[in-house]
Amino acid sequence: GAMAQGMLHGLFPERGLRRAFVKTLGRAGALAALTALTPLTQLAAVAQERSSKGAPEKKRLAVGFLPITCATPLIYAEQLGLFPREGLELSLQKIAGIALIRDKMVNGELDISQQVMPVALAMSAGIGGAPIPARVMTVLNQNGNSLVLAMKHKDNRDPKNWKGFKFAVPFEQSHQMLQLRHYLASAGLDADRDVSYRVVPPSEYVSNLRVGNIDGFFGGEPGGQRAVYEGAGFIHLVSSEIWPEHPCCSVTATEAWIKAHPNSFMAAYRAIIAASLHVSEPANRTGMAKILAQPQYLNQPETVVDQVLTGRYADGLGNVKTLPRRIDFQPFPHYSSAVWLLTQMRRWNMIKEDLDYKGLARQVMLASDAKRLIEERGGKAPEVGFRKETILGKSFDSDRPADYLKSLGKA
């Protein structure tokens, strides 16, 4: 039927390839292979989009973003008019905090939204409530976070001496919380008992630091750079010193929304990929800080945003550092990063019992879709698979999560 035809056209746009595929396997075999190869939501979306010429079910999409540098691809999707090119209207909405932007996506006020990793994984695993299957369409950015301490700690740089510290993080199940806990535990602290954590919206890190409510924070830029700019704190380390190329935020939609709006979903997906590929080009960074700094977006001094984007920045201790990839905007969602984040949530008992970490990563991270759309636009995408990650200089094999948890005494 139209569904099958749509699937074939979606996956094999060239007629010759399509024919060869069907000829080799026969029609029933080809369908079975397609279904086995490709997650169902994505197949349905591709099929319906191709067979109905892609008319969006919903034209005006409410898209939520957080006022942090991670949101750059979404802001540029608006700036470059990429949604109208796909037959959509974009209503870009600024939301202050992580719990709020998640709740607005769950209750349908937002169609698609920025979410901090690993919110989509936590929702799908049912952490803190009933499971709500969600999908990561793209990763908005890599790196782009820092661990900041109050100026009074400038001579206390060894985490072994941080017992009793209070840290702000943006959300309980956030990569910031998980990286911070991993860093503290690697230094020999009990990350559950030796320090305390406070969930604070990104816009409130610096004021909390200044008045002494917290000793430090681990958060998305430009929080760290703003703390330096105001003399409230210094950058102890940037997040890529813990986990190089880690994902920070994602573009996420619930599975229910995708199933109800497959054409709108695919059209938005193409627009977001196009925006990500644009902002990931260093040549396109000129003038970017000025746009992002505007009140309706990040509402920050331009120099603060510029130091994040260019990677030439003051650390608050009198040094100017240069780190070209302080933030990057590669859209491909890696399974491996999802697996590490899931194992950390298990390690710290946010996930109460073992689950199929690789299976959940495959389900939530739409790697095959992203790869196809990136390559359609002439971008380069890595292979879809379970690669190794390097965290604090140690290799993590995402293909063997159970072995890793066992090494932590957790499985």
CSV table of C-alpha atoms in Angstrom, one decimal:
chain,number,residue,atom,x,y,z
A,1,GLY,CA,0.0,0.0,0.0
A,2,ALA,CA,0.9,3.7,0.3
A,3,MET,CA,2.7,3.1,3.5
A,4,ALA,CA,5.1,0.5,2.0
A,5,GLN,CA,5.6,2.6,-1.1
A,6,GLY,CA,6.4,5.6,1.2
A,7,MET,CA,8.9,3.6,3.2
A,8,LEU,CA,10.7,2.5,0.1
A,9,HIS,CA,10.7,6.0,-1.4
A,10,GLY,CA,11.9,7.4,1.9
A,11,LEU,CA,14.8,5.1,2.3
A,12,PHE,CA,15.8,4.7,-1.4
A,13,PRO,CA,15.0,8.0,-3.2
A,14,GLU,CA,16.8,6.7,-6.3
A,15,ARG,CA,14.7,4.4,-8.5
A,16,GLY,CA,17.5,2.0,-9.5
A,17,LEU,CA,18.4,1.3,-5.9
A,18,ARG,CA,14.8,0.8,-4.9
A,19,ARG,CA,14.2,-1.7,-7.7
A,20,ALA,CA,17.4,-3.6,-6.9
A,21,PHE,CA,16.4,-3.8,-3.2
A,22,VAL,CA,13.0,-5.2,-3.9
A,23,LYS,CA,14.3,-7.5,-6.6
A,24,THR,CA,16.9,-9.0,-4.3
A,25,LEU,CA,14.6,-9.7,-1.4
A,26,GLY,CA,11.1,-9.9,-3.0
A,27,ARG,CA,8.4,-7.5,-1.9
A,28,ALA,CA,7.5,-9.2,1.5
A,29,GLY,CA,11.2,-9.7,2.3
A,30,ALA,CA,12.0,-6.1,1.5
A,31,LEU,CA,9.2,-4.9,3.9
A,32,ALA,CA,10.3,-7.2,6.6
A,33,ALA,CA,13.9,-6.0,6.3
A,34,LEU,CA,12.8,-2.4,6.3
A,35,THR,CA,10.8,-2.9,9.5
A,36,ALA,CA,13.7,-4.7,11.2
A,37,LEU,CA,16.2,-2.0,10.2
A,38,THR,CA,14.3,1.1,11.1
A,39,PRO,CA,12.5,2.1,14.3
A,40,LEU,CA,8.7,2.2,13.7
A,41,THR,CA,8.0,5.8,14.5
A,42,GLN,CA,10.6,6.9,12.0
A,43,LEU,CA,9.3,4.5,9.3
A,44,ALA,CA,5.7,5.7,9.8
A,45,ALA,CA,6.9,9.3,9.6
A,46,VAL,CA,8.9,8.8,6.4
A,47,ALA,CA,6.2,6.7,4.8
A,48,GLN,CA,3.4,9.2,5.5
A,49,GLU,CA,5.5,12.1,4.6
A,50,ARG,CA,6.5,10.7,1.2
A,51,SER,CA,3.1,9.3,0.3
A,52,SER,CA,1.1,12.5,1.1
A,53,LYS,CA,3.7,14.9,-0.4
A,54,GLY,CA,4.5,16.1,3.1
A,55,ALA,CA,1.6,18.4,3.9
A,56,PRO,CA,2.2,19.3,7.6
A,57,GLU,CA,-0.7,18.2,9.9
A,58,LYS,CA,0.1,21.3,12.0
A,59,LYS,CA,1.7,24.3,10.5
A,60,ARG,CA,2.4,26.6,13.4
A,61,LEU,CA,4.8,24.9,15.8
A,62,ALA,CA,5.5,26.0,19.3
A,63,VAL,CA,9.2,25.3,19.9
A,64,GLY,CA,10.7,25.9,23.4
A,65,PHE,CA,14.3,27.0,24.0
A,66,LEU,CA,16.3,27.8,27.1
A,67,PRO,CA,18.2,31.1,27.2
A,68,ILE,CA,21.7,29.5,27.0
A,69,THR,CA,24.2,29.2,24.2
A,70,CYS,CA,23.1,25.6,23.5
A,71,ALA,CA,19.9,27.1,21.9
A,72,THR,CA,21.9,28.6,19.0
A,73,PRO,CA,20.6,26.2,16.3
A,74,LEU,CA,17.0,26.9,17.3
A,75,ILE,CA,17.6,30.7,17.3
A,76,TYR,CA,19.2,30.5,13.9
A,77,ALA,CA,16.3,28.4,12.6
A,78,GLU,CA,14.3,31.5,13.3
A,79,GLN,CA,16.9,34.0,12.1
A,80,LEU,CA,17.4,32.2,8.8
A,81,GLY,CA,13.7,31.5,8.1
A,82,LEU,CA,14.2,27.8,7.9
A,83,PHE,CA,10.8,26.7,9.2
A,84,PRO,CA,8.8,28.6,6.5
A,85,ARG,CA,11.0,27.0,3.9
A,86,GLU,CA,9.6,23.7,5.0
A,87,GLY,CA,6.0,24.9,5.0
A,88,LEU,CA,5.9,25.6,8.7
A,89,GLU,CA,5.5,28.7,11.0
A,90,LEU,CA,7.9,28.8,14.0
A,91,SER,CA,6.7,30.2,17.3
A,92,LEU,CA,9.9,30.2,19.3
A,93,GLN,CA,9.3,30.4,23.0
A,94,LYS,CA,11.8,31.2,25.7
A,95,ILE,CA,11.4,29.1,28.9
A,96,ALA,CA,13.4,29.7,32.0
A,97,GLY,CA,14.0,26.3,33.5
A,98,ILE,CA,14.5,22.6,32.7
A,99,ALA,CA,11.6,21.2,34.7
A,100,LEU,CA,9.2,23.8,33.2
A,101,ILE,CA,10.3,23.2,29.6
A,102,ARG,CA,9.9,19.5,30.1
A,103,ASP,CA,6.4,19.9,31.6
A,104,LYS,CA,5.3,22.2,28.8
A,105,MET,CA,6.4,19.6,26.2
A,106,VAL,CA,4.6,16.8,28.1
A,107,ASN,CA,1.4,18.7,28.4
A,108,GLY,CA,1.4,19.7,24.8
A,109,GLU,CA,2.0,23.5,25.1
A,110,LEU,CA,5.2,22.9,23.2
A,111,ASP,CA,5.3,20.7,20.1
A,112,ILE,CA,9.1,20.3,20.0
A,113,SER,CA,11.6,21.7,22.5
A,114,GLN,CA,15.2,22.0,23.7
A,115,GLN,CA,15.8,19.6,26.6
A,116,VAL,CA,19.0,19.0,28.6
A,117,MET,CA,20.5,15.6,28.0
A,118,PRO,CA,19.4,13.1,29.4
A,119,VAL,CA,15.8,14.3,30.0
A,120,ALA,CA,14.4,12.4,27.0
A,121,LEU,CA,16.1,9.2,28.3
A,122,ALA,CA,14.8,9.8,31.9
A,123,MET,CA,11.3,10.4,30.6
A,124,SER,CA,11.3,7.3,28.4
A,125,ALA,CA,12.7,5.2,31.3
A,126,GLY,CA,9.9,6.5,33.6
A,127,ILE,CA,12.2,8.2,36.2
A,128,GLY,CA,10.1,10.1,38.6
A,129,GLY,CA,6.8,9.0,37.1
A,130,ALA,CA,5.1,7.0,34.4
A,131,PRO,CA,7.2,6.4,31.3
A,132,ILE,CA,6.6,9.0,28.6
A,133,PRO,CA,8.4,7.8,25.4
A,134,ALA,CA,10.4,10.7,23.9
A,135,ARG,CA,12.8,11.0,21.0
A,136,VAL,CA,16.0,12.9,20.5
A,137,MET,CA,15.9,14.3,17.0
A,138,THR,CA,19.3,16.1,17.2
A,139,VAL,CA,21.9,17.1,19.7
A,140,LEU,CA,22.0,20.9,19.8
A,141,ASN,CA,25.6,21.3,21.0
A,142,GLN,CA,28.7,19.6,22.4
A,143,ASN,CA,30.7,21.0,25.3
A,144,GLY,CA,29.7,24.5,26.3
A,145,ASN,CA,29.5,24.1,30.1
A,146,SER,CA,31.7,24.9,33.0
A,147,LEU,CA,32.3,24.1,36.6
A,148,VAL,CA,32.5,27.5,38.3
A,149,LEU,CA,33.5,28.3,41.9
A,150,ALA,CA,33.0,31.4,44.1
A,151,MET,CA,36.1,33.7,44.2
A,152,LYS,CA,36.6,32.8,47.9
A,153,HIS,CA,37.7,29.3,46.7
A,154,LYS,CA,40.3,30.5,44.3
A,155,ASP,CA,43.1,28.8,46.3
A,156,ASN,CA,41.0,25.6,46.9
A,157,ARG,CA,41.3,23.9,43.6
A,158,ASP,CA,41.5,20.2,44.8
A,159,PRO,CA,38.0,18.6,44.9
A,160,LYS,CA,39.2,16.4,47.8
A,161,ASN,CA,38.9,19.5,49.9
A,162,TRP,CA,35.3,20.4,48.8
A,163,LYS,CA,33.5,18.5,51.6
A,164,GLY,CA,30.4,20.5,52.6
A,165,PHE,CA,30.2,22.4,49.3
A,166,LYS,CA,26.8,23.3,47.9
A,167,PHE,CA,26.6,23.1,44.1
A,168,ALA,CA,23.8,24.4,41.8
A,169,VAL,CA,22.8,22.3,38.8
A,170,PRO,CA,20.0,22.9,36.3
A,171,PHE,CA,18.1,19.6,36.9
A,172,GLU,CA,18.4,16.4,38.9
A,173,GLN,CA,18.6,14.2,35.8
A,174,SER,CA,21.0,16.4,33.9
A,175,HIS,CA,24.4,15.7,32.3
A,176,GLN,CA,25.7,18.5,34.5
A,177,MET,CA,24.6,16.7,37.7
A,178,LEU,CA,26.0,13.4,36.3
A,179,GLN,CA,29.4,14.9,35.2
A,180,LEU,CA,29.8,16.7,38.5
A,181,ARG,CA,29.1,13.6,40.5
A,182,HIS,CA,31.5,11.6,38.4
A,183,TYR,CA,34.2,14.2,38.8
A,184,LEU,CA,33.7,14.4,42.6
A,185,ALA,CA,33.6,10.6,43.0
A,186,SER,CA,36.8,10.3,40.8
A,187,ALA,CA,38.5,12.6,43.3
A,188,GLY,CA,37.6,10.3,46.2
A,189,LEU,CA,34.5,12.2,47.5
A,190,ASP,CA,31.2,10.5,48.3
A,191,ALA,CA,29.1,12.4,45.8
A,192,ASP,CA,25.9,11.6,47.7
A,193,ARG,CA,27.0,12.6,51.2
A,194,ASP,CA,30.1,14.9,51.1
A,195,VAL,CA,28.4,17.7,49.1
A,196,SER,CA,24.9,19.0,48.5
A,197,TYR,CA,23.1,20.0,45.3
A,198,ARG,CA,20.5,22.6,44.6
A,199,VAL,CA,18.4,22.8,41.4
A,200,VAL,CA,18.5,26.3,40.0
A,201,PRO,CA,17.4,27.8,36.6
A,202,PRO,CA,20.5,28.7,34.5
A,203,SER,CA,19.6,32.4,34.7
A,204,GLU,CA,20.0,32.3,38.5
A,205,TYR,CA,23.4,30.7,38.9
A,206,VAL,CA,25.4,33.9,39.1
A,207,SER,CA,23.1,35.7,41.6
A,208,ASN,CA,23.1,32.6,43.9
A,209,LEU,CA,26.9,32.5,43.6
A,210,ARG,CA,27.3,36.2,44.4
A,211,VAL,CA,25.1,36.1,47.6
A,212,GLY,CA,26.9,33.0,48.9
A,213,ASN,CA,23.9,30.6,48.6
A,214,ILE,CA,26.2,28.2,46.7
A,215,ASP,CA,29.9,27.4,46.5
A,216,GLY,CA,29.8,26.7,42.8
A,217,PHE,CA,27.7,25.5,39.9
A,218,PHE,CA,28.0,23.2,36.9
A,219,GLY,CA,26.0,24.7,34.1
A,220,GLY,CA,25.6,25.7,30.5
A,221,GLU,CA,27.2,28.8,29.1
A,222,PRO,CA,27.0,31.7,29.2
A,223,GLY,CA,26.6,31.1,33.0
A,224,GLY,CA,30.2,30.5,33.7
A,225,GLN,CA,31.4,33.4,31.5
A,226,ARG,CA,28.8,35.7,33.1
A,227,ALA,CA,30.1,34.8,36.6
A,228,VAL,CA,33.6,35.8,35.4
A,229,TYR,CA,32.3,39.0,33.8
A,230,GLU,CA,30.7,40.0,37.1
A,231,GLY,CA,33.6,39.0,39.3
A,232,ALA,CA,31.4,36.6,41.2
A,233,GLY,CA,33.4,33.4,40.3
A,234,PHE,CA,36.0,31.7,38.3
A,235,ILE,CA,36.1,28.8,35.8
A,236,HIS,CA,37.6,25.9,37.6
A,237,LEU,CA,37.3,23.8,34.5
A,238,VAL,CA,35.3,23.6,31.3
A,239,SER,CA,33.1,20.5,30.7
A,240,SER,CA,35.2,19.2,27.8
A,241,GLU,CA,38.0,18.7,30.3
A,242,ILE,CA,35.8,16.0,31.9
A,243,TRP,CA,34.1,14.6,28.8
A,244,PRO,CA,35.3,15.8,25.4
A,245,GLU,CA,32.6,16.4,22.9
A,246,HIS,CA,29.8,15.5,25.3
A,247,PRO,CA,26.2,16.3,24.3
A,248,CYS,CA,24.6,19.1,26.3
A,249,CYS,CA,21.1,19.8,25.0
A,250,SER,CA,18.9,18.0,22.5
A,251,VAL,CA,15.9,18.8,20.3
A,252,THR,CA,13.2,16.5,21.6
A,253,ALA,CA,9.6,15.6,20.9
A,254,THR,CA,7.3,13.0,22.5
A,255,GLU,CA,6.6,9.8,20.6
A,256,ALA,CA,2.9,10.6,20.8
A,257,TRP,CA,3.4,14.0,19.2
A,258,ILE,CA,5.5,12.5,16.4
A,259,LYS,CA,2.9,9.8,15.6
A,260,ALA,CA,0.2,12.4,15.5
A,261,HIS,CA,2.2,14.8,13.3
A,262,PRO,CA,4.6,12.8,11.1
A,263,ASN,CA,4.8,15.3,8.3
A,264,SER,CA,5.2,18.3,10.6
A,265,PHE,CA,7.8,16.3,12.5
A,266,MET,CA,9.9,15.6,9.4
A,267,ALA,CA,9.6,19.2,8.1
A,268,ALA,CA,10.8,20.6,11.5
A,269,TYR,CA,13.5,17.9,11.6
A,270,ARG,CA,14.9,19.1,8.2
A,271,ALA,CA,14.8,22.8,9.3
A,272,ILE,CA,16.6,22.0,12.6
A,273,ILE,CA,19.3,20.0,10.8
A,274,ALA,CA,19.8,22.8,8.3
A,275,ALA,CA,20.2,25.3,11.2
A,276,SER,CA,22.7,23.0,13.0
A,277,LEU,CA,24.8,22.5,10.0
A,278,HIS,CA,24.9,26.3,9.4
A,279,VAL,CA,26.0,27.2,12.9
A,280,SER,CA,28.5,24.4,13.1
A,281,GLU,CA,30.6,26.1,10.4
A,282,PRO,CA,33.2,28.3,12.1
A,283,ALA,CA,32.9,30.7,9.1
A,284,ASN,CA,29.3,31.4,10.1
A,285,ARG,CA,30.2,32.5,13.7
A,286,THR,CA,30.9,36.1,12.7
A,287,GLY,CA,28.2,38.3,14.1
A,288,MET,CA,26.6,35.4,16.0
A,289,ALA,CA,27.3,36.8,19.5
A,290,LYS,CA,25.4,40.0,18.6
A,291,ILE,CA,22.3,38.1,17.6
A,292,LEU,CA,22.3,35.6,20.5
A,293,ALA,CA,22.9,38.4,23.1
A,294,GLN,CA,19.6,40.1,22.2
A,295,PRO,CA,17.0,40.5,25.0
A,296,GLN,CA,14.5,38.0,23.3
A,297,TYR,CA,17.2,35.3,23.2
A,298,LEU,CA,20.1,35.1,25.8
A,299,ASN,CA,19.8,38.6,27.1
A,300,GLN,CA,23.5,38.8,27.9
A,301,PRO,CA,26.4,41.3,27.3
A,302,GLU,CA,27.7,40.5,23.8
A,303,THR,CA,31.3,40.1,25.0
A,304,VAL,CA,30.2,37.3,27.4
A,305,VAL,CA,28.5,35.3,24.5
A,306,ASP,CA,31.4,36.1,22.2
A,307,GLN,CA,34.0,34.5,24.6
A,308,VAL,CA,31.9,31.3,24.6
A,309,LEU,CA,31.5,31.1,20.8
A,310,THR,CA,35.1,32.0,19.9
A,311,GLY,CA,36.7,30.0,22.8
A,312,ARG,CA,39.0,32.9,23.7
A,313,TYR,CA,38.0,33.7,27.2
A,314,ALA,CA,38.9,35.1,30.6
A,315,ASP,CA,38.9,32.4,33.3
A,316,GLY,CA,38.4,34.8,36.2
A,317,LEU,CA,41.9,34.2,37.6
A,318,GLY,CA,43.7,36.6,35.4
A,319,ASN,CA,44.3,34.2,32.5
A,320,VAL,CA,43.0,34.4,29.0
A,321,LYS,CA,42.5,30.9,27.5
A,322,THR,CA,42.0,29.7,24.0
A,323,LEU,CA,39.8,26.7,23.3
A,324,PRO,CA,38.4,26.7,19.7
A,325,ARG,CA,35.9,24.0,20.4
A,326,ARG,CA,34.6,25.4,23.7
A,327,ILE,CA,31.2,24.9,22.2
A,328,ASP,CA,30.3,23.0,19.0
A,329,PHE,CA,27.0,22.4,17.2
A,330,GLN,CA,27.1,18.9,15.6
A,331,PRO,CA,23.6,17.6,15.3
A,332,PHE,CA,24.2,13.8,15.3
A,333,PRO,CA,22.8,12.0,18.4
A,334,HIS,CA,25.3,9.3,19.5
A,335,TYR,CA,24.1,6.1,21.2
A,336,SER,CA,27.3,6.0,23.2
A,337,SER,CA,26.6,9.2,25.0
A,338,ALA,CA,23.1,8.0,25.9
A,339,VAL,CA,24.5,4.8,27.3
A,340,TRP,CA,27.0,6.5,29.5
A,341,LEU,CA,24.3,8.9,30.9
A,342,LEU,CA,22.0,6.0,31.6
A,343,THR,CA,24.7,4.1,33.4
A,344,GLN,CA,25.4,7.1,35.6
A,345,MET,CA,21.7,7.4,36.4
A,346,ARG,CA,21.8,3.8,37.5
A,347,ARG,CA,25.0,4.3,39.4
A,348,TRP,CA,23.4,7.1,41.5
A,349,ASN,CA,20.1,5.2,41.9
A,350,MET,CA,18.0,7.5,39.8
A,351,ILE,CA,17.3,4.3,37.8
A,352,LYS,CA,16.3,1.8,40.4
A,353,GLU,CA,17.1,-1.4,38.5
A,354,ASP,CA,19.0,-2.5,35.5
A,355,LEU,CA,17.4,-2.0,32.1
A,356,ASP,CA,18.3,-2.5,28.5
A,357,TYR,CA,20.6,0.5,28.2
A,358,LYS,CA,21.6,-0.1,24.6
A,359,GLY,CA,18.0,-0.8,23.6
A,360,LEU,CA,16.8,2.4,25.2
A,361,ALA,CA,19.6,4.4,23.6
A,362,ARG,CA,18.5,3.0,20.2
A,363,GLN,CA,14.9,3.8,20.8
A,364,VAL,CA,15.4,7.4,22.0
A,365,MET,CA,18.3,8.7,19.9
A,366,LEU,CA,17.1,9.0,16.3
A,367,ALA,CA,20.6,8.4,14.9
A,368,SER,CA,19.6,6.8,11.6
A,369,ASP,CA,17.1,9.6,10.8
A,370,ALA,CA,19.6,12.3,11.7
A,371,LYS,CA,22.4,10.7,9.6
A,372,ARG,CA,20.1,10.5,6.5
A,373,LEU,CA,19.0,14.1,6.9
A,374,ILE,CA,22.5,15.4,7.6
A,375,GLU,CA,23.8,13.6,4.5
A,376,GLU,CA,20.9,14.8,2.3
A,377,ARG,CA,22.1,18.4,3.1
A,378,GLY,CA,25.7,17.6,2.2
A,379,GLY,CA,26.8,17.3,5.8
A,380,LYS,CA,29.0,14.5,7.2
A,381,ALA,CA,27.6,12.1,9.8
A,382,PRO,CA,29.4,9.3,11.7
A,383,GLU,CA,28.4,5.7,11.5
A,384,VAL,CA,25.4,4.6,13.6
A,385,GLY,CA,26.7,2.4,16.4
A,386,PHE,CA,28.0,2.1,19.9
A,387,ARG,CA,31.4,3.8,20.0
A,388,LYS,CA,33.8,4.4,22.8
A,389,GLU,CA,33.7,7.7,24.8
A,390,THR,CA,36.6,9.1,26.8
A,391,ILE,CA,35.7,10.5,30.2
A,392,LEU,CA,38.3,11.8,32.6
A,393,GLY,CA,40.9,10.2,30.4
A,394,LYS,CA,39.4,6.7,30.7
A,395,SER,CA,37.8,4.8,27.8
A,396,PHE,CA,34.1,3.9,28.2
A,397,ASP,CA,32.8,1.1,25.9
A,398,SER,CA,29.2,1.8,25.3
A,399,ASP,CA,28.8,-1.7,23.8
A,400,ARG,CA,29.4,-3.2,27.3
A,401,PRO,CA,27.4,-1.1,29.9
A,402,ALA,CA,27.0,-4.1,32.2
A,403,ASP,CA,30.8,-4.6,32.5
A,404,TYR,CA,31.2,-0.9,33.3
A,405,LEU,CA,28.5,-1.0,36.1
A,406,LYS,CA,30.1,-4.1,37.5
A,407,SER,CA,33.4,-2.3,37.7
A,408,LEU,CA,31.6,0.3,39.9
A,409,GLY,CA,30.2,-2.4,42.1
A,410,LYS,CA,26.7,-1.6,40.7
A,411,ALA,CA,25.6,-4.7,38.8
